[in-house]
mmCIF file of C-alpha atoms in Angstrom:
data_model
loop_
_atom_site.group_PDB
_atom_site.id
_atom_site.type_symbol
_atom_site.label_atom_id
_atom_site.label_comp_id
_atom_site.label_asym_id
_atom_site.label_seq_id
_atom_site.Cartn_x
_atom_site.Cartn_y
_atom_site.Cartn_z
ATOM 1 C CA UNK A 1 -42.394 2.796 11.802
ATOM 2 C CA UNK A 2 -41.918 1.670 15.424
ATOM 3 C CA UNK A 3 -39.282 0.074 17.197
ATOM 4 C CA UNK A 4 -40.487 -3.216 16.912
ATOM 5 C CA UNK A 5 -40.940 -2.741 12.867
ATOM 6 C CA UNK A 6 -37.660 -1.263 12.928
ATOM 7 C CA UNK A 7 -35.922 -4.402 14.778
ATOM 8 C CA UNK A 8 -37.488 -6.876 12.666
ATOM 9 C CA UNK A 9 -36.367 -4.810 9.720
ATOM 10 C CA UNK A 10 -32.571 -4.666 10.364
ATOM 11 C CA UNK A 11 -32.480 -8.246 11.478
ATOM 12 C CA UNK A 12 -33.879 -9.389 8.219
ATOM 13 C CA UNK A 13 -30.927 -7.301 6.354
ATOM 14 C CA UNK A 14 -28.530 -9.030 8.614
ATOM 15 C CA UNK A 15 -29.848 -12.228 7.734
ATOM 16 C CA UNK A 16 -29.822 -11.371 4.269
ATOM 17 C CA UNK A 17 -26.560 -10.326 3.978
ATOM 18 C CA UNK A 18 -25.540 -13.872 6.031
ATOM 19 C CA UNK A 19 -26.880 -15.817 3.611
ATOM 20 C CA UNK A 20 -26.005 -13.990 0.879
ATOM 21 C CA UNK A 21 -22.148 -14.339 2.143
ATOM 22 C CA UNK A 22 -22.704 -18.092 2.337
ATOM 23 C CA UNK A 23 -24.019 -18.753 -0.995
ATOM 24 C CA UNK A 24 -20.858 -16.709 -1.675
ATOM 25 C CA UNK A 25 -18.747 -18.842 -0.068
ATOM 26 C CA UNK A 26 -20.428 -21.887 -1.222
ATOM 27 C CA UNK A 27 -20.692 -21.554 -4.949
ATOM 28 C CA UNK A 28 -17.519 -18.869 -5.106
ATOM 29 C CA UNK A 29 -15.207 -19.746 -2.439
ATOM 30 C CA UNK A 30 -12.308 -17.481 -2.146
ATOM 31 C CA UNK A 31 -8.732 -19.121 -2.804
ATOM 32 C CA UNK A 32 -5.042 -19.136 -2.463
ATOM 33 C CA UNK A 33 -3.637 -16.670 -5.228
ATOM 34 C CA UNK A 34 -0.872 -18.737 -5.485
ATOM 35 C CA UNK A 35 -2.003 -22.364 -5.405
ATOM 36 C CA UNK A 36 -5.855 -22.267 -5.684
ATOM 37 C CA UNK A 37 -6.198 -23.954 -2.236
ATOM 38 C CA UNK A 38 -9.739 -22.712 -0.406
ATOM 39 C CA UNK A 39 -8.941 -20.252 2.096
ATOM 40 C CA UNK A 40 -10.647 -18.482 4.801
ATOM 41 C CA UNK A 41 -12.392 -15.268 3.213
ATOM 42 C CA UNK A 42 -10.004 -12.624 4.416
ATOM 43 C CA UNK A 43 -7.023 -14.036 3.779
ATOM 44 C CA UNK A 44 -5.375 -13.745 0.747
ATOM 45 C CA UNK A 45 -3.093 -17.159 0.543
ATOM 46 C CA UNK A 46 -2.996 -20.241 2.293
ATOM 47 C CA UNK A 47 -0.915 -21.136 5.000
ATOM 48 C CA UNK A 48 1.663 -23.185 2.692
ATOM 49 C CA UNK A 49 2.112 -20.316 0.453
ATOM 50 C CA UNK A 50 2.634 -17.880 2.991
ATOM 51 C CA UNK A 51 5.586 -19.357 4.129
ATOM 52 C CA UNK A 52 7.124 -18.609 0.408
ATOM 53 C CA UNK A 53 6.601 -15.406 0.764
ATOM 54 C CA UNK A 54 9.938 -13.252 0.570
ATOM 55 C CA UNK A 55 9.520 -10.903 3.288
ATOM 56 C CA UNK A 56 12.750 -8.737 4.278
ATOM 57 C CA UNK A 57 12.723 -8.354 8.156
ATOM 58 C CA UNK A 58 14.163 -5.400 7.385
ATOM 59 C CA UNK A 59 15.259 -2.849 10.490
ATOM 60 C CA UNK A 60 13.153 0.682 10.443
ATOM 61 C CA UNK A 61 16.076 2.305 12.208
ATOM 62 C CA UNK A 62 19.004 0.359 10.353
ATOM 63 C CA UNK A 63 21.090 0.348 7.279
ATOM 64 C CA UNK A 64 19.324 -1.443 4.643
ATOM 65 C CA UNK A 65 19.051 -1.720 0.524
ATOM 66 C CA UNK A 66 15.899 0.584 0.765
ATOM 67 C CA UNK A 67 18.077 3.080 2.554
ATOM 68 C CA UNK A 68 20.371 2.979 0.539
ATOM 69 C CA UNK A 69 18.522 3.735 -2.401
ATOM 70 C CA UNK A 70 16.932 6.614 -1.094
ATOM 71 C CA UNK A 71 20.349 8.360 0.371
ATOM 72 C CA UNK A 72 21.343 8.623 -3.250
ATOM 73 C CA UNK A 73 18.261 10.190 -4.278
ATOM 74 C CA UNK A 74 17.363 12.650 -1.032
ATOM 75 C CA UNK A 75 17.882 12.753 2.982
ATOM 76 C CA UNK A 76 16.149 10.064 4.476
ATOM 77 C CA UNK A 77 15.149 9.233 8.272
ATOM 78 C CA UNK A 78 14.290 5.690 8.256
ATOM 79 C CA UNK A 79 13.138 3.129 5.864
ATOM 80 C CA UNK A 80 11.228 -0.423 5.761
ATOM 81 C CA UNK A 81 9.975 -2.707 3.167
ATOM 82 C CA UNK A 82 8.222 -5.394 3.715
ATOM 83 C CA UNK A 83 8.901 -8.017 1.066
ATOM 84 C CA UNK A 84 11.193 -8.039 -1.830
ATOM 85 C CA UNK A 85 10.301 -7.924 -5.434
ATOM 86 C CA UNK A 86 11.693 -9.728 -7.836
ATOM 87 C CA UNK A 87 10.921 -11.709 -11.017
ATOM 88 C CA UNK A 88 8.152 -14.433 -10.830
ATOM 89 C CA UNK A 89 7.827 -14.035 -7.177
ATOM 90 C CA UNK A 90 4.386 -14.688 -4.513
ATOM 91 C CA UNK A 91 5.100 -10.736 -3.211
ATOM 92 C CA UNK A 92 4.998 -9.700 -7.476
ATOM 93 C CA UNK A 93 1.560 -11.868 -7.286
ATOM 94 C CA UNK A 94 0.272 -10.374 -4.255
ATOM 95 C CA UNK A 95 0.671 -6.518 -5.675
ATOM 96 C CA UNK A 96 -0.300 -6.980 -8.669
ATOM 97 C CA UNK A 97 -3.606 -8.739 -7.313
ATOM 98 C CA UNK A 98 -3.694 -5.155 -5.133
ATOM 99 C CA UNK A 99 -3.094 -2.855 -8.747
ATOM 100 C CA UNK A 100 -4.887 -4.637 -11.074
ATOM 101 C CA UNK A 101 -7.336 -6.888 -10.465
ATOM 102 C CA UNK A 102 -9.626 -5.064 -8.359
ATOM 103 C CA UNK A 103 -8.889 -6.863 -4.640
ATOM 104 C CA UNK A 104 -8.567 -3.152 -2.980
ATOM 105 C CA UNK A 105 -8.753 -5.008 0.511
ATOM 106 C CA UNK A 106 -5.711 -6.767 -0.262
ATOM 107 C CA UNK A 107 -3.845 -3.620 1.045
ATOM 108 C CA UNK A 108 -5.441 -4.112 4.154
ATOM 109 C CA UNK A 109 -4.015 -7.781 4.389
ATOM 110 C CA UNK A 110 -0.538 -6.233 3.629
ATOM 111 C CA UNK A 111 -0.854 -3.554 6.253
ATOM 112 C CA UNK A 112 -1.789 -6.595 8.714
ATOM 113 C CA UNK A 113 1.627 -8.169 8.048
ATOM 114 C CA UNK A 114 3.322 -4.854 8.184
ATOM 115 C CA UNK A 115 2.248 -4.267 11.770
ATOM 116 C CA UNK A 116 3.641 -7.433 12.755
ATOM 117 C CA UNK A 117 6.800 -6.743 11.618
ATOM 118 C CA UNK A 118 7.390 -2.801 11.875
ATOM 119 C CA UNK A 119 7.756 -1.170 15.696
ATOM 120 C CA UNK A 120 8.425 2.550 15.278
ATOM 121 C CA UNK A 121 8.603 2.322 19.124
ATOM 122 C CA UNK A 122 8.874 5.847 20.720
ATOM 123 C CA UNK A 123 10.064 7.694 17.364
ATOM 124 C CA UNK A 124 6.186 7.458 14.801
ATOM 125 C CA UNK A 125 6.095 10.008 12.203
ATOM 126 C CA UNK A 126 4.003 12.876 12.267
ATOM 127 C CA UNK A 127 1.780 12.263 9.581
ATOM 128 C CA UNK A 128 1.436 9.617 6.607
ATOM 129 C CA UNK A 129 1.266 9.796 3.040
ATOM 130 C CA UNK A 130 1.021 8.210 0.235
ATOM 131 C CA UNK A 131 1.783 8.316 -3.696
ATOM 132 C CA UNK A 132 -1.274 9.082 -5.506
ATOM 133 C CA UNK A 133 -2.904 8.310 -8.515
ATOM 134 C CA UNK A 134 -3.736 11.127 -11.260
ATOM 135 C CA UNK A 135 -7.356 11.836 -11.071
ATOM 136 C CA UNK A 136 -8.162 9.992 -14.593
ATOM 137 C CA UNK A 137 -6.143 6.574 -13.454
ATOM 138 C CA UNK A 138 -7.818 6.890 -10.325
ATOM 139 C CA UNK A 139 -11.093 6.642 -11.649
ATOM 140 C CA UNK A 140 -10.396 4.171 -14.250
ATOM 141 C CA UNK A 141 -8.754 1.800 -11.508
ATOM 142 C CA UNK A 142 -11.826 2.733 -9.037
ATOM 143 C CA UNK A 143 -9.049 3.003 -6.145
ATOM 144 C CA UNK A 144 -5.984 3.822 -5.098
ATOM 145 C CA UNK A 145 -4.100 1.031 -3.947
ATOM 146 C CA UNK A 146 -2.144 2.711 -1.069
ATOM 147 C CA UNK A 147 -5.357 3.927 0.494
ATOM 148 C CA UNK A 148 -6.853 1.349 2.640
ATOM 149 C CA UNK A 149 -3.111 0.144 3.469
ATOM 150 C CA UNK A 150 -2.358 3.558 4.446
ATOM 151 C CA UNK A 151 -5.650 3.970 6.406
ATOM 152 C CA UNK A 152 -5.499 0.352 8.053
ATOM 153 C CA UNK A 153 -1.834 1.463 9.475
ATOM 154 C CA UNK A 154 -2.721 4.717 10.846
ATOM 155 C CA UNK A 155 -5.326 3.568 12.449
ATOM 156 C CA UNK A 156 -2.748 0.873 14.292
ATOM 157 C CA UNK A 157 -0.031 3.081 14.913
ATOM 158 C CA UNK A 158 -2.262 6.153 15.503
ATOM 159 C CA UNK A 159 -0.588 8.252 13.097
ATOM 160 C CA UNK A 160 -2.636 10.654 10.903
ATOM 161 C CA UNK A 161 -2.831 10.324 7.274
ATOM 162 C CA UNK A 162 -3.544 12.750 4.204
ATOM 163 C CA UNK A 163 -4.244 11.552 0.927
ATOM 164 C CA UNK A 164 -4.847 15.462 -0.250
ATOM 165 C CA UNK A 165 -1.052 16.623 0.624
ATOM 166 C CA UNK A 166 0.325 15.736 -2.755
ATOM 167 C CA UNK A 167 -1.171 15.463 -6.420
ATOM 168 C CA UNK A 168 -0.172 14.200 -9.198
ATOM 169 C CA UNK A 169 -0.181 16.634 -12.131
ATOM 170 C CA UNK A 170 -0.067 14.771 -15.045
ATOM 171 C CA UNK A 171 -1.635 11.110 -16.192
ATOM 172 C CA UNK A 172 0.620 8.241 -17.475
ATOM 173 C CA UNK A 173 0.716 4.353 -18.220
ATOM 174 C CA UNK A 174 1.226 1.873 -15.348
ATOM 175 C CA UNK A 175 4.903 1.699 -14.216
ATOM 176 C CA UNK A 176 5.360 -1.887 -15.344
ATOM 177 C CA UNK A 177 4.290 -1.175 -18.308
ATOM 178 C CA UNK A 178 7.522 1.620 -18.850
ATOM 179 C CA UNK A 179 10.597 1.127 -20.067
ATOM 180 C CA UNK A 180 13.991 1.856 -17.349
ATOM 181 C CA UNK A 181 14.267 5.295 -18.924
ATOM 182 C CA UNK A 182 10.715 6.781 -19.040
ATOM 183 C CA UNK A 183 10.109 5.867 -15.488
ATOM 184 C CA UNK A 184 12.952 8.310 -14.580
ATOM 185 C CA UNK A 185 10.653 10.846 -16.182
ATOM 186 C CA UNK A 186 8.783 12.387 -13.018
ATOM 187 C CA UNK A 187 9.984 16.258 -13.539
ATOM 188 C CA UNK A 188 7.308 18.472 -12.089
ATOM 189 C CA UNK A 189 5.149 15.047 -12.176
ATOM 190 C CA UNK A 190 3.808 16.259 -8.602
ATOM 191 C CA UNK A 191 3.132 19.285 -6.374
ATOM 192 C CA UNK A 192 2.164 19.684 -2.655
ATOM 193 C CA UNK A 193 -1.164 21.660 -1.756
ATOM 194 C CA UNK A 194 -0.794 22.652 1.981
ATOM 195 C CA UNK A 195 1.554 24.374 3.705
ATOM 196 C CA UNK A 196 3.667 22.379 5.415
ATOM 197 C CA UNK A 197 6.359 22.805 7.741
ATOM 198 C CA UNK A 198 8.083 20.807 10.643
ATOM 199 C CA UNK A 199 6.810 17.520 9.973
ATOM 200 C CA UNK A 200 8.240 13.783 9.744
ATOM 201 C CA UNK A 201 6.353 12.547 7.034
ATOM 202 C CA UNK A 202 6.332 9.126 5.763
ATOM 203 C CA UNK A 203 6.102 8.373 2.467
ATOM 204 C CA UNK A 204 4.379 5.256 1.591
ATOM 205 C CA UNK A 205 4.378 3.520 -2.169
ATOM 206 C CA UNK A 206 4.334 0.095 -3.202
ATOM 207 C CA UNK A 207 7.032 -1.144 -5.127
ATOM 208 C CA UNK A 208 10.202 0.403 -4.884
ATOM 209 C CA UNK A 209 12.021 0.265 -7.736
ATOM 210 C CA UNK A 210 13.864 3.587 -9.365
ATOM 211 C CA UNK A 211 13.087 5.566 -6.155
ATOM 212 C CA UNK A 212 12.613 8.446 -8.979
ATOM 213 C CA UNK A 213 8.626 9.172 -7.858
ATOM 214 C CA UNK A 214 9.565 8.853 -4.135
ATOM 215 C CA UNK A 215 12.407 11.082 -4.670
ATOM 216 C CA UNK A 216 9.995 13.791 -6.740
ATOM 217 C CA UNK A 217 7.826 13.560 -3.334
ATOM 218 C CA UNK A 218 10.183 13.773 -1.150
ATOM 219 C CA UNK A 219 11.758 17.122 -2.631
ATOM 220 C CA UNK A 220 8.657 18.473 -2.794
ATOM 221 C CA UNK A 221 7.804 18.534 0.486
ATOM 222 C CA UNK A 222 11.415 19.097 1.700
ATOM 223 C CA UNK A 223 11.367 22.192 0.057
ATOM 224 C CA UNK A 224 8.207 23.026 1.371
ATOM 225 C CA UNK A 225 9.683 23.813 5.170
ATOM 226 C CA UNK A 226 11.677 22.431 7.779
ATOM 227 C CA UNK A 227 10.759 18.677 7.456
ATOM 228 C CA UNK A 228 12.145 15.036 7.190
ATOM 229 C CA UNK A 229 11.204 12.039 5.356
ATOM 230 C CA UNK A 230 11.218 8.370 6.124
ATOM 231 C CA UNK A 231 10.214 5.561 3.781
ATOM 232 C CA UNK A 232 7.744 2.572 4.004
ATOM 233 C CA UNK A 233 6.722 0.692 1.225
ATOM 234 C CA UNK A 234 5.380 -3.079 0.268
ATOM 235 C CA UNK A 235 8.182 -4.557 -1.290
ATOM 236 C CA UNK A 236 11.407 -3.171 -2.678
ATOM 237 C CA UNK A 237 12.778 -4.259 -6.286
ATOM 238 C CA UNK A 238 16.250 -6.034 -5.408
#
């Protein structure tokens, strides 16, 4: 095929795909999660709603309730959440649109609002990571819902991320779905695979509620060499 067949090709694919995204957007427009509004396609609510979202403003460097929390359960550098999570919420909305209904670029939305709130000015981490799923939930779900957050970040802050550093060694039901006492059940739930040593990591979940599988983490890799451990998840149960 020569150039000229190969031009014309690719610009009919381009084409296609155009139209195909405007039939999209004309017979299935994308809307507000909250009030049904239309919105643009890559946002996730309208401009009203966003405005009831509960975010936390929360200072990396400074006291606050996600500190807190963690100092109980292990050393911690730094924290940040970025909205707060409580009953009936938008931010409850928003996440569970990210876990369960398959909108995996949602997490890239979040990190977007993340980065406009979080400077870690001259003091970044060494390395991100994130919870992961068990290898069975992960392919029932079809993602991980930390990923493309985590990946969307790093590639702002220019911090590198692993998804392989930590695995989750056995499979279990959705966290909302447990009761208070078997989500403190995360004994031996997760082990590291690299060695490690030296490192600020930062350990990134979604909902921070017990602390008890960011704690697991966190121990893990503390024990693993000389390293610290900051905090940064999407919204913290208050």
């Amino acid at each position: 095929m020569n150039n000229f067949a190969v031009s014309i090709s690719n610009n009919y694919i381009i084409f296609a795909v155009q139209h195909t995204q405007m039939i999209l957007d004309t017979f299935f427009p994308n809307r507000c999660i909250h009030c049904n509004r239309i919105i643009d396609a890559d946002l996730l609510v309208c401009s009203l709603c966003f405005e009831q979202i509960h975010f936390t403003h929360f200072n990396y460097f400074k006291d606050n309730p996600v500190k807190e929390k963690c100092k109980l359960l292990f050393p911690v550098e730094n924290t940040f959440s970025l909205m707060q999570f409580e009953e009936e919420n938008l931010s409850r909305k928003i996440i569970h649109e990210l876990k369960y209904r398959n909108r995996e670029k949602t997490g890239k939305i979040i990190a977007d609002w993340v980065t406009e709130q979080l400077d870690f000015e001259d003091q970044k981490p060494d390395l991100m990571v994130s919870v992961p799923l068990h290898p069975k939930k992960l392919k029932e779900r079809g993602y991980n819902q930390l990923h493309l957050f985590t990946e969307t970040l790093s590639d702002f802050y220019k911090i590198p991320f692993d998804h392989d550093l930590i695995t989750r060694n056995h499979y279990s039901k959705a966290q909302a779905l447990k009761d208070k006492r078997h989500r403190l059940e995360t004994k031996n739930d997760f082990s590291i695979t690299k060695n490690i040593t030296g490192k600020h990591i930062l350990l990134i979940d979604d909902v921070f509620t017990t602390g008890n599988t960011l704690s697991t983490i966190a121990w893990e890799i503390l024990k693993a060499g000389d390293n610290k451990i900051s905090v940064l998840v999407m919204a913290v149960d208050v």
